[in-house]
Coordinates of N, CA and C in Angstrom, one line a residue:
M1231 N -134.8 68.5 13.4 CA -134.5 68.3 14.7 C -135.3 68.6 15.8
S1232 N -136.8 67.9 16.2 CA -137.4 68.5 17.1 C -136.7 68.7 18.6
E1233 N -137.8 70.2 19.1 CA -137.3 70.7 20.4 C -137.5 69.8 21.6
T1234 N -136.6 69.7 22.1 CA -136.7 69.1 23.3 C -137.1 70.1 24.3
K1235 N -138.7 69.7 25.2 CA -139.3 70.5 26.2 C -139.0 69.7 27.5
V1236 N -138.8 71.0 28.5 CA -139.0 70.7 29.7 C -140.3 71.0 30.3
F1237 N -140.7 70.0 31.4 CA -142.0 70.3 32.1 C -141.9 70.6 33.6
F1238 N -143.0 71.4 34.2 CA -142.6 71.2 35.6 C -144.0 70.9 36.4
G1239 N -144.4 69.9 36.8 CA -145.4 70.2 37.7 C -145.3 69.8 38.8
V1240 N -146.7 69.9 40.0 CA -146.4 70.3 41.2 C -146.8 68.8 42.3
S1241 N -146.5 68.7 43.3 CA -147.5 67.5 44.1 C -147.8 68.5 45.4
L1242 N -149.2 68.3 45.7 CA -150.1 69.0 46.5 C -150.6 67.9 47.9
E1243 N -150.4 68.7 48.4 CA -151.0 67.6 49.8 C -152.8 67.7 50.0
L1244 N -153.4 67.2 50.4 CA -155.1 67.4 50.7 C -155.1 66.3 51.6
A1245 N -155.6 66.6 52.7 CA -156.4 65.6 53.7 C -154.8 64.4 54.1
G1246 N -153.7 65.6 54.4 CA -152.4 64.1 54.1 C -151.8 63.7 53.4
K1247 N -152.9 63.2 52.3 CA -152.0 62.7 51.1 C -151.5 63.8 49.9
T1248 N -150.3 62.9 49.6 CA -149.5 64.0 48.6 C -150.4 63.3 47.1
I1249 N -150.6 64.6 46.4 CA -151.2 64.2 45.0 C -150.5 64.8 43.8
S1250 N -149.4 64.1 43.3 CA -148.4 64.7 41.8 C -150.1 65.1 40.8
L1251 N -149.2 66.0 40.5 CA -150.1 66.8 39.3 C -149.2 66.8 38.0
E1252 N -149.7 66.1 36.8 CA -148.7 66.4 35.9 C -148.9 67.6 34.8
P1253 N -147.9 68.4 34.4 CA -147.9 69.5 33.8 C -148.1 69.3 32.6
K1254 N -148.9 70.4 31.9 CA -149.6 70.4 30.4 C -148.8 71.2 29.7
N1255 N -147.8 72.4 30.3 CA -147.3 73.6 29.4 C -146.3 73.4 29.9
A1256 N -145.2 73.0 28.7 CA -143.7 73.2 28.9 C -143.3 74.6 29.5
I1257 N -141.9 74.5 30.4 CA -141.7 75.8 31.3 C -141.2 76.7 30.1
S1258 N -141.1 76.9 28.7 CA -140.7 77.7 28.1 C -142.3 78.1 27.3
E1259 N -143.3 77.7 28.0 CA -144.3 77.9 27.2 C -145.1 78.6 28.1
L1260 N -144.7 78.8 29.7 CA -145.5 79.1 30.9 C -146.1 80.6 30.7
K1261 N -144.9 81.8 30.2 CA -145.3 83.0 30.4 C -146.8 83.3 29.4
E1262 N -146.6 82.5 27.9 CA -147.6 82.7 27.1 C -149.1 82.2 27.8
K1263 N -148.9 80.7 27.9 CA -150.0 79.6 28.2 C -150.2 79.7 29.9
G1264 N -149.4 80.0 30.5 CA -149.7 80.2 32.1 C -149.2 78.8 32.5
I1265 N -150.1 78.2 33.5 CA -149.4 76.9 34.5 C -150.6 76.3 34.4
E1266 N -150.6 74.8 33.6 CA -151.9 74.1 33.7 C -151.6 72.6 34.4
V1267 N -152.1 72.1 35.4 CA -151.6 70.9 35.7 C -152.9 69.9 36.3
E1268 N -152.5 68.7 36.2 CA -153.5 67.6 36.1 C -153.5 66.4 36.9
L1269 N -154.3 65.7 37.8 CA -153.8 64.1 37.5 C -153.9 63.5 36.5
P1270 N -152.9 63.0 36.3 CA -152.9 62.0 35.1 C -154.0 60.7 35.1
A1271 N -154.0 61.1 33.9 CA -155.7 60.2 33.2 C -155.5 58.4 34.0
G1272 N -156.5 58.1 34.4 CA -156.3 56.7 35.0 C -156.3 56.7 36.5
E1273 N -155.5 57.6 36.8 CA -154.8 57.6 38.0 C -155.7 58.1 39.2
R1274 N -155.9 57.9 40.7 CA -157.0 58.1 41.6 C -155.8 57.8 42.8
V1275 N -155.7 59.2 43.7 CA -155.5 58.8 45.4 C -156.3 58.8 46.3
Y1276 N -156.0 58.0 47.3 CA -157.0 57.4 48.1 C -156.5 58.4 49.6
L1277 N -157.2 59.0 49.8 CA -157.5 59.9 51.1 C -157.6 59.2 52.2
G1278 N -158.6 58.5 52.6 CA -159.2 57.6 53.9 C -160.3 57.7 53.9
T1279 N -161.6 57.1 55.0 CA -162.7 57.6 54.8 C -163.5 58.6 54.9
V1280 N -164.6 59.1 53.9 CA -165.3 60.0 54.1 C -165.4 60.9 55.6
G1281 N -165.7 60.2 56.5 CA -166.0 60.6 57.6 C -165.1 61.3 58.4
T1282 N -163.8 60.8 57.9 CA -162.6 61.2 58.4 C -161.7 62.5 57.8
S1283 N -162.2 62.6 56.5 CA -161.7 63.6 55.4 C -162.5 64.5 55.3
I1284 N -164.1 64.6 54.8 CA -164.8 65.3 54.4 C -164.8 66.7 54.5
G1285 N -165.1 67.1 55.5 CA -165.1 68.6 56.6 C -163.9 69.3 55.8
S1286 N -162.6 69.1 56.5 CA -161.4 69.7 55.8 C -161.3 69.6 54.1
I1287 N -161.6 68.8 53.6 CA -161.8 68.6 52.0 C -162.2 70.3 51.6
M1288 N -163.8 70.0 51.9 CA -164.6 70.7 51.4 C -164.2 72.3 51.8
S1289 N -163.6 72.6 53.0 CA -163.3 73.9 53.3 C -161.9 74.3 52.7
T1290 N -161.0 73.2 52.1 CA -159.7 73.8 51.6 C -160.0 73.7 50.1
L1291 N -161.1 73.4 49.8 CA -161.9 73.7 48.5 C -162.6 75.0 48.2
G1292 N -162.4 75.6 49.2 CA -163.4 76.7 49.1 C -164.5 76.8 49.2
V1293 N -165.4 75.4 49.7 CA -166.8 75.4 49.8 C -167.0 76.1 51.5
E1294 N -167.8 77.2 51.3 CA -168.3 78.1 52.1 C -169.1 77.4 53.3
D1295 N -170.7 76.9 52.9 CA -171.3 76.6 53.7 C -171.2 75.1 53.7
T1296 N -170.5 74.6 55.3 CA -170.2 73.0 55.6 C -170.8 72.8 56.8
S1297 N -172.1 73.6 56.8 CA -172.8 73.7 58.1 C -173.6 72.6 58.2
F1298 N -173.6 71.4 56.7 CA -174.6 70.3 56.7 C -173.5 69.3 57.6
I1299 N -172.0 69.4 57.8 CA -171.2 68.5 58.0 C -171.2 68.7 59.6
V1300 N -170.9 67.5 60.5 CA -171.1 67.4 61.8 C -169.5 68.0 62.1
T1301 N -169.2 68.8 63.0 CA -167.8 69.2 63.4 C -167.6 68.8 64.6
D1302 N -165.8 68.6 64.8 CA -165.8 68.6 66.1 C -166.0 69.1 66.9
K1303 N -166.8 70.7 67.0 CA -167.0 71.3 68.0 C -168.9 70.4 68.2
D1304 N -169.2 70.1 67.3 CA -170.6 69.6 67.7 C -170.6 68.5 68.4
V1305 N -169.6 67.5 68.2 CA -169.3 66.2 68.9 C -168.9 66.4 70.1
E1306 N -168.3 67.9 70.6 CA -168.2 68.0 72.0 C -169.4 68.3 72.4
A1307 N -170.4 68.7 71.7 CA -171.6 69.3 72.4 C -172.3 67.9 72.5
D1308 N -172.4 66.9 72.0 CA -173.4 65.5 71.7 C -172.2 64.7 71.3
D1309 N -171.5 63.6 72.3 CA -171.0 63.2 72.2 C -171.6 61.8 71.3
T1310 N -173.0 62.0 70.9 CA -173.5 60.8 70.0 C -173.4 61.0 68.7
L1311 N -172.8 62.1 68.1 CA -172.3 62.2 66.6 C -171.3 62.1 66.5
T1312 N -171.1 61.9 65.1 CA -169.8 61.5 64.6 C -169.3 62.5 63.4
E1313 N -167.9 62.9 63.7 CA -167.6 63.8 63.2 C -167.5 63.5 61.5
G1314 N -167.8 64.3 60.7 CA -168.1 64.5 59.4 C -169.1 63.5 58.8
A1315 N -169.9 63.4 59.6 CA -171.5 63.0 59.4 C -172.3 64.2 58.8
I1316 N -173.5 63.7 58.1 CA -174.4 64.9 57.5 C -175.2 65.2 58.8
K1317 N -175.6 65.9 59.1 CA -176.7 66.3 60.2 C -177.7 66.1 59.9
A1318 N -178.7 65.2 60.9 CA -179.2 64.9 60.5 C -180.9 66.0 60.3
S1319 N -180.5 67.2 60.6 CA -182.0 68.0 59.9 C -181.3 68.5 58.8
F1320 N -180.8 68.4 58.2 CA -180.1 68.5 56.7 C -180.9 67.3 55.8
L1321 N -181.4 66.4 56.3 CA -182.0 64.9 55.7 C -183.4 65.1 55.9
P1322 N -184.3 64.4 54.7 CA -185.4 64.3 55.3 C -185.5 62.8 56.1
D1323 N -186.7 62.9 56.7 CA -187.0 61.8 57.5 C -187.6 60.2 56.8
I1324 N -186.8 60.2 55.8 CA -186.8 58.7 55.3 C -185.7 57.6 55.7
A1325 N -186.0 56.6 56.2 CA -185.0 55.8 56.5 C -184.0 55.4 55.5
V1326 N -184.0 55.1 54.3 CA -183.4 54.7 53.3 C -182.4 55.8 53.1
L1327 N -182.7 57.5 52.8 CA -181.7 58.4 52.7 C -181.0 58.6 54.1
Q1328 N -181.6 58.2 55.2 CA -180.7 58.2 56.4 C -179.6 57.2 56.6
N1329 N -179.9 56.2 56.4 CA -179.4 54.9 56.2 C -177.7 55.4 54.9
A1330 N -178.4 55.5 53.8 CA -177.2 56.0 52.7 C -176.4 57.0 52.8
A1331 N -176.9 58.5 54.2 CA -176.0 59.2 54.6 C -175.4 58.6 55.1
D1332 N -175.7 57.5 56.4 CA -174.8 56.7 57.4 C -173.3 56.3 56.4
L1333 N -173.9 55.6 55.5 CA -172.8 55.0 54.5 C -171.8 55.7 53.9
V1334 N -172.3 56.8 53.9 CA -171.3 57.5 53.2 C -169.9 57.7 53.9
L1335 N -170.1 57.7 55.1 CA -169.4 58.1 56.2 C -167.8 56.9 56.2
E1336 N -168.7 55.6 55.9 CA -167.8 54.9 56.0 C -167.0 54.4 54.7
A1337 N -167.3 55.1 53.2 CA -167.0 54.6 52.3 C -165.3 55.3 52.2
G1338 N -164.6 54.7 51.4 CA -163.0 55.2 50.8 C -163.3 56.0 49.9
L1339 N -162.7 57.3 50.3 CA -162.4 58.5 49.5 C -160.9 58.8 48.6
Y1340 N -161.4 59.2 47.4 CA -160.4 59.1 46.2 C -160.4 60.3 45.5
V1341 N -159.2 60.8 45.1 CA -159.3 61.9 44.2 C -159.2 61.4 42.9
D1342 N -160.2 61.6 42.5 CA -160.4 61.0 40.7 C -160.1 61.9 39.6
E1343 N -160.0 63.2 40.2 CA -160.0 64.5 39.1 C -159.5 65.3 39.8
F1344 N -158.5 66.3 39.3 CA -157.8 67.2 39.7 C -157.1 67.9 38.7
H1345 N -157.6 69.3 38.3 CA -157.2 69.9 37.1 C -157.1 71.6 37.7
V1346 N -155.7 72.3 37.4 CA -155.6 73.7 38.1 C -155.1 74.3 36.4
R1347 N -155.8 75.4 36.4 CA -155.2 76.5 35.1 C -154.8 78.0 35.7
I1348 N -153.7 78.4 35.7 CA -153.3 79.8 36.3 C -152.7 80.6 35.0
P1349 N -153.8 81.4 34.5 CA -153.5 81.7 33.0 C -152.1 82.7 33.1
G1350 N -151.4 82.1 31.4 CA -150.4 83.4 31.3 C -150.9 84.5 30.6
A1351 N -149.9 85.5 30.0 CA -150.2 86.6 29.2 C -150.1 85.8 27.7
A1352 N -150.9 86.8 27.2 CA -151.5 86.7 25.9 C -150.0 86.9 24.9
T1353 N -150.0 86.4 23.8 CA -148.7 86.8 22.7 C -148.8 88.4 22.9
S1354 N -149.9 89.1 22.9 CA -149.9 90.6 22.5 C -149.1 91.2 23.8
G1355 N -149.0 90.3 24.3 CA -148.2 90.9 25.9 C -149.4 91.1 26.7
T1356 N -150.6 91.2 26.6 CA -151.7 91.7 27.6 C -151.9 90.6 28.2
V1357 N -152.7 90.7 29.4 CA -153.1 89.3 30.5 C -154.2 89.1 29.7
T1358 N -154.3 87.4 29.7 CA -155.5 87.2 29.4 C -156.8 87.2 30.0
K1359 N -158.2 87.5 30.0 CA -159.0 87.6 30.7 C -159.5 86.2 31.3
E1360 N -159.1 85.3 30.8 CA -158.9 83.9 32.0 C -158.9 84.1 33.5
K1361 N -159.4 83.3 34.2 CA -159.0 83.3 35.3 C -158.5 82.0 36.1
T1362 N -157.9 82.0 37.4 CA -157.3 80.9 37.9 C -158.5 80.0 38.1
A1363 N -158.6 78.7 37.7 CA -159.3 78.1 37.6 C -159.4 76.7 38.6
Y1364 N -160.0 75.7 38.6 CA -159.4 74.3 39.1 C -161.1 73.4 39.2
T1365 N -160.6 72.2 39.1 CA -162.0 71.1 39.3 C -161.2 70.4 40.3
V1366 N -162.2 69.5 41.2 CA -161.7 68.7 41.7 C -162.6 67.7 41.9
G1367 N -162.5 66.2 41.4 CA -163.4 65.3 41.6 C -163.4 63.9 42.6
L1368 N -164.3 64.0 43.6 CA -164.0 62.9 44.6 C -164.8 61.8 44.4
S1369 N -164.2 60.4 44.5 CA -165.5 59.4 44.5 C -165.3 58.9 46.1
A1370 N -166.3 58.5 46.7 CA -166.6 57.5 47.9 C -166.9 56.3 47.5
E1371 N -166.2 55.1 47.6 CA -167.0 54.0 47.4 C -166.7 53.1 48.3
W1372 N -167.6 51.6 48.5 CA -167.7 50.9 49.4 C -167.3 49.5 48.9
Q1373 N -167.1 48.4 49.6 CA -166.4 47.4 49.7 C -167.5 46.6 50.1
D1374 N -167.1 45.3 49.8 CA -168.5 44.5 50.1 C -169.8 44.4 50.1
D1375 N -170.4 44.1 51.2 CA -172.2 44.9 51.1 C -172.1 46.1 52.1
A1376 N -171.1 46.8 52.4 CA -171.4 47.9 53.3 C -172.3 49.0 52.6
G1377 N -172.3 49.1 51.4 CA -173.6 49.9 50.8 C -174.8 49.1 50.6
Q1378 N -175.1 48.0 51.6 CA -176.7 47.5 51.6 C -177.9 48.9 52.0
L1379 N -179.0 49.5 51.0 CA -179.6 50.3 51.2 C -180.8 49.5 52.0
I1380 N -181.4 48.6 51.4 CA -182.9 47.8 52.1 C -182.4 46.7 52.4
D1381 N -182.6 45.8 53.5 CA -182.4 44.5 53.7 C -183.2 44.0 52.6
G1382 N -183.4 42.6 52.5 CA -183.5 41.9 51.6 C -184.1 42.4 50.2
L1383 N -183.4 43.4 49.9 CA -183.3 43.8 48.1 C -182.2 43.6 47.6
D1384 N -182.0 43.4 46.5 CA -180.7 43.4 45.7 C -179.9 44.5 45.5
L1385 N -180.4 45.7 46.1 CA -180.1 47.0 45.8 C -178.8 47.5 46.7
K1386 N -177.5 48.2 46.1 CA -176.7 48.5 46.8 C -175.8 49.6 46.4
L1387 N -175.7 50.7 47.1 CA -175.2 51.8 46.6 C -173.8 51.6 46.8
K1388 N -173.2 51.7 45.3 CA -171.8 51.4 45.2 C -170.7 52.6 45.6
G1389 N -171.1 53.6 45.6 CA -170.5 54.6 45.5 C -170.7 56.0 45.2
V1390 N -170.5 57.2 45.5 CA -171.0 58.2 45.2 C -169.9 59.3 44.7
Y1391 N -170.1 60.6 43.7 CA -169.1 60.9 43.3 C -169.5 62.6 43.8
F1392 N -168.6 63.4 44.2 CA -168.4 64.9 44.6 C -167.6 65.6 43.4
K1393 N -167.8 66.6 43.0 CA -167.4 67.6 42.3 C -167.4 69.1 42.6
V1394 N -166.5 69.6 42.9 CA -166.4 71.2 43.0 C -165.2 71.7 41.9
S1395 N -165.8 72.6 41.8 CA -165.0 73.4 40.0 C -165.6 75.2 39.9
N1396 N -164.5 75.6 39.7 CA -164.8 77.0 39.3 C -165.2 77.3 38.0
E1397 N -164.4 76.2 37.0 CA -164.4 76.4 35.5 C -165.5 76.3 34.8
E1398 N -165.4 77.3 34.1 CA -167.0 77.3 33.0 C -167.2 76.6 32.2

């Protein structure tokens, strides 16, 4: 007769949205294997637009240098700026690239990949050498013709993908 296992997952909040993560290890295996959870295959979570979410997401994920993103303090100093935009000083003076950066703000932002691993103890009773690890994959996509880069050309930017990870 096979053993019935019980699994325990978690739900996290990112940019005000709930992300439910599926457990990979049974509760009876946690001491040895640790905790490992991930976004179920094929599932994605809509977070809003890039412009309204990217700054807080980057800092939440531990990205230390977010100086390329316009903050609310920048907007207070210059009300022509848009919070969440990429600062013009970080972009080359090429119209197509600047247009693409502006389009990124309008894109819908999704969590496509989310994996967390907290190591357990090895079978010998010593702590494993593994470290707590995570990977978060975010995609930004446009609807309709919002991603038109160059007028007159049938060349559209349909989306971009960002990935933050400390896993090796």
